[in-house]
mmCIF file of C-alpha atoms in Angstrom:
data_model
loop_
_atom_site.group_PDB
_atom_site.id
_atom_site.type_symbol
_atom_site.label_atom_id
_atom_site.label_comp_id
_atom_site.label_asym_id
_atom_site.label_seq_id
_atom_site.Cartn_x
_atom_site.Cartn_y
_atom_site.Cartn_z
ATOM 1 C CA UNK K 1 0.000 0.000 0.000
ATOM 2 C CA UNK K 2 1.451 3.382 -0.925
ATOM 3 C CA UNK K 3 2.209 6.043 1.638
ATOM 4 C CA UNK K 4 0.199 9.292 1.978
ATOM 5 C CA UNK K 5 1.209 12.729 1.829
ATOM 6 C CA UNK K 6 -0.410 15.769 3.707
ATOM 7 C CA UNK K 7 0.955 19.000 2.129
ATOM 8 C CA UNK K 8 -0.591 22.308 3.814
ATOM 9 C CA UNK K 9 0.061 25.623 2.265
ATOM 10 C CA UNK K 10 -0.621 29.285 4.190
ATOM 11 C CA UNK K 11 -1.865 31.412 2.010
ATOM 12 C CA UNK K 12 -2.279 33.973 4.471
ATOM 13 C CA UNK K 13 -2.185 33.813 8.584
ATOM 14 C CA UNK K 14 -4.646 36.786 9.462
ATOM 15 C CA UNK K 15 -4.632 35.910 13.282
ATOM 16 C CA UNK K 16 -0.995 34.191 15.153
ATOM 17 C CA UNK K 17 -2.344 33.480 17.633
ATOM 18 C CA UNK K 18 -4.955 31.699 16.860
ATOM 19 C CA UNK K 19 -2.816 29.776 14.857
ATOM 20 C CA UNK K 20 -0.514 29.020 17.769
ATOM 21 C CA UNK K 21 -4.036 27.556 19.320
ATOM 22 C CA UNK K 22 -4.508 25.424 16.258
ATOM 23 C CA UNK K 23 -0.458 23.993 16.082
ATOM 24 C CA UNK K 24 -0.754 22.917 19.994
ATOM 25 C CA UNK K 25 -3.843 20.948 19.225
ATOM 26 C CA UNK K 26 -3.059 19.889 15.590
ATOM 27 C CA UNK K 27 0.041 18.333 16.199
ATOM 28 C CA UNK K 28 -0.673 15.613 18.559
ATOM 29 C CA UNK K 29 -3.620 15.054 17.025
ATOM 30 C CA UNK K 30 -2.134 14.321 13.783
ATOM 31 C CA UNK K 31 1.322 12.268 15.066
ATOM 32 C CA UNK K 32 -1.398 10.156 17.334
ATOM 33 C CA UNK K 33 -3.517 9.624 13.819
ATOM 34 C CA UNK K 34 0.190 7.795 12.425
ATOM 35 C CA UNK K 35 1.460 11.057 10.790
ATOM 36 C CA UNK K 36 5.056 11.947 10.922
ATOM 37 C CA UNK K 37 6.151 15.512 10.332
ATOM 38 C CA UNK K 38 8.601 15.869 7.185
ATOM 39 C CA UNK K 39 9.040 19.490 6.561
ATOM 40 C CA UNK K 40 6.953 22.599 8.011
ATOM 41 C CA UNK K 41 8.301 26.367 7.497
ATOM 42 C CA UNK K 42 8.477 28.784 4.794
ATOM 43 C CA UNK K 43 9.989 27.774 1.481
ATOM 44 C CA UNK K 44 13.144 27.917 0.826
ATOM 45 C CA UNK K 45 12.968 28.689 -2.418
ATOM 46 C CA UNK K 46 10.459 28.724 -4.933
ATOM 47 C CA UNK K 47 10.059 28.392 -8.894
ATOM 48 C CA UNK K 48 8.244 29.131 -12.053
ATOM 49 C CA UNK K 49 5.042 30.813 -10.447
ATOM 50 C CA UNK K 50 5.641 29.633 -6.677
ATOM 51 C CA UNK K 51 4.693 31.952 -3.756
ATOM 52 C CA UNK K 52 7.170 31.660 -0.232
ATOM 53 C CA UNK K 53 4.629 30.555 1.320
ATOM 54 C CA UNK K 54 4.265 28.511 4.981
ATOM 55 C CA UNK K 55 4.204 24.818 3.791
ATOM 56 C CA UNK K 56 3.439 21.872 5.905
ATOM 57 C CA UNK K 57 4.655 18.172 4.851
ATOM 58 C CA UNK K 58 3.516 14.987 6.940
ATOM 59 C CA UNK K 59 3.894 11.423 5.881
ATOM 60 C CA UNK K 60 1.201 9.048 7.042
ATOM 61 C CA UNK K 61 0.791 5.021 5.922
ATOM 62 C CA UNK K 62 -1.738 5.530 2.993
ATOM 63 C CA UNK K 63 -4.352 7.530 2.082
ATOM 64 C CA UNK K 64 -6.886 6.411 4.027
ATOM 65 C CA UNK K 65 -5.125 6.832 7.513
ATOM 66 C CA UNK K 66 -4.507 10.242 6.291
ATOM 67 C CA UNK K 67 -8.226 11.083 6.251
ATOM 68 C CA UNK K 68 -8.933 9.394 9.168
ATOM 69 C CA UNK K 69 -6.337 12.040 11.516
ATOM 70 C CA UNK K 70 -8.161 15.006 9.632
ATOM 71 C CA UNK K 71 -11.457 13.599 10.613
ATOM 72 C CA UNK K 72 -10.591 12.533 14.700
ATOM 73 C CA UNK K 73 -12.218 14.546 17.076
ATOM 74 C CA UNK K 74 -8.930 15.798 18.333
ATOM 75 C CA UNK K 75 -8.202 17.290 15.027
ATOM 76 C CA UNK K 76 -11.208 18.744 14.381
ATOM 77 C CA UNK K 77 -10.980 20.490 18.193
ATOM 78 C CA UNK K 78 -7.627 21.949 15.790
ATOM 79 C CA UNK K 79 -9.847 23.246 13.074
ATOM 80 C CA UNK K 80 -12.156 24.764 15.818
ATOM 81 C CA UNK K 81 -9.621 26.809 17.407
ATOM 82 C CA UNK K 82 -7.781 28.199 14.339
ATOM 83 C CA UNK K 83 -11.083 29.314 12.734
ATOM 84 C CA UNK K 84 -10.511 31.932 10.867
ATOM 85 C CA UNK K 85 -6.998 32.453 11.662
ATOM 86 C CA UNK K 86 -5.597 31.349 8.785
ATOM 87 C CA UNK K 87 -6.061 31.228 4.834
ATOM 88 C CA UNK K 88 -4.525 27.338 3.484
ATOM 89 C CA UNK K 89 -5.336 24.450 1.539
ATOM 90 C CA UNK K 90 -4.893 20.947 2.584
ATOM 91 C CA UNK K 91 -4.324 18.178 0.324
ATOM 92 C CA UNK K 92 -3.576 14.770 0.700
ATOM 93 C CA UNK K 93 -1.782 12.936 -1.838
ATOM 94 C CA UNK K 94 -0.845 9.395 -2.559
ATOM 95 C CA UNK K 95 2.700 8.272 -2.524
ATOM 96 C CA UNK K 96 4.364 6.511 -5.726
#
């Protein structure tokens, strides 16, 4: 079964704060869903029509534990507290 790939990128953080709510919550949520945490920070460089943007990179098993830690009740508490903290897109991907 091929591993799963969680890539989150900030478009915009409008409130820190709240995001610092979201990242104490989010992050045991998702490494006690089987996620492990590859890469998270701004990019180091970007190409062609990239924006340096926060980006977020977790590995999990396979797709569908992947959607299962996005759906526990510990990450959705996350989603709760960030709100509207934050502009992003999440999407999971399957490894080759």
């Amino acid at each position: 079964m091929p591993k799963a790939y969680w890539v989150s990128v900030y478009r915009a953080v409008k409130d820190p704060d709240k995001l610092a709510a979201y990242a104490k919550l989010a992050g045991p949520a998702l490494t006690g869903g089987g996620g492990r945490f590859l890469a998270r920070g701004d990019a180091a460089k970007v190409y062609e029509h990239g924006l340096k943007q926060r980006t977020v990179l977790i590995e999990f098993d396979s797709v569908e534990q992947a959607i299962a830690a996005h759906d526990s009740p510990g990450y959705q508490a996350a989603l709760s507290a960030l709100g509207n903290g934050a502009e992003r897109e999440i999407r999971i991907v399957e490894g080759v």
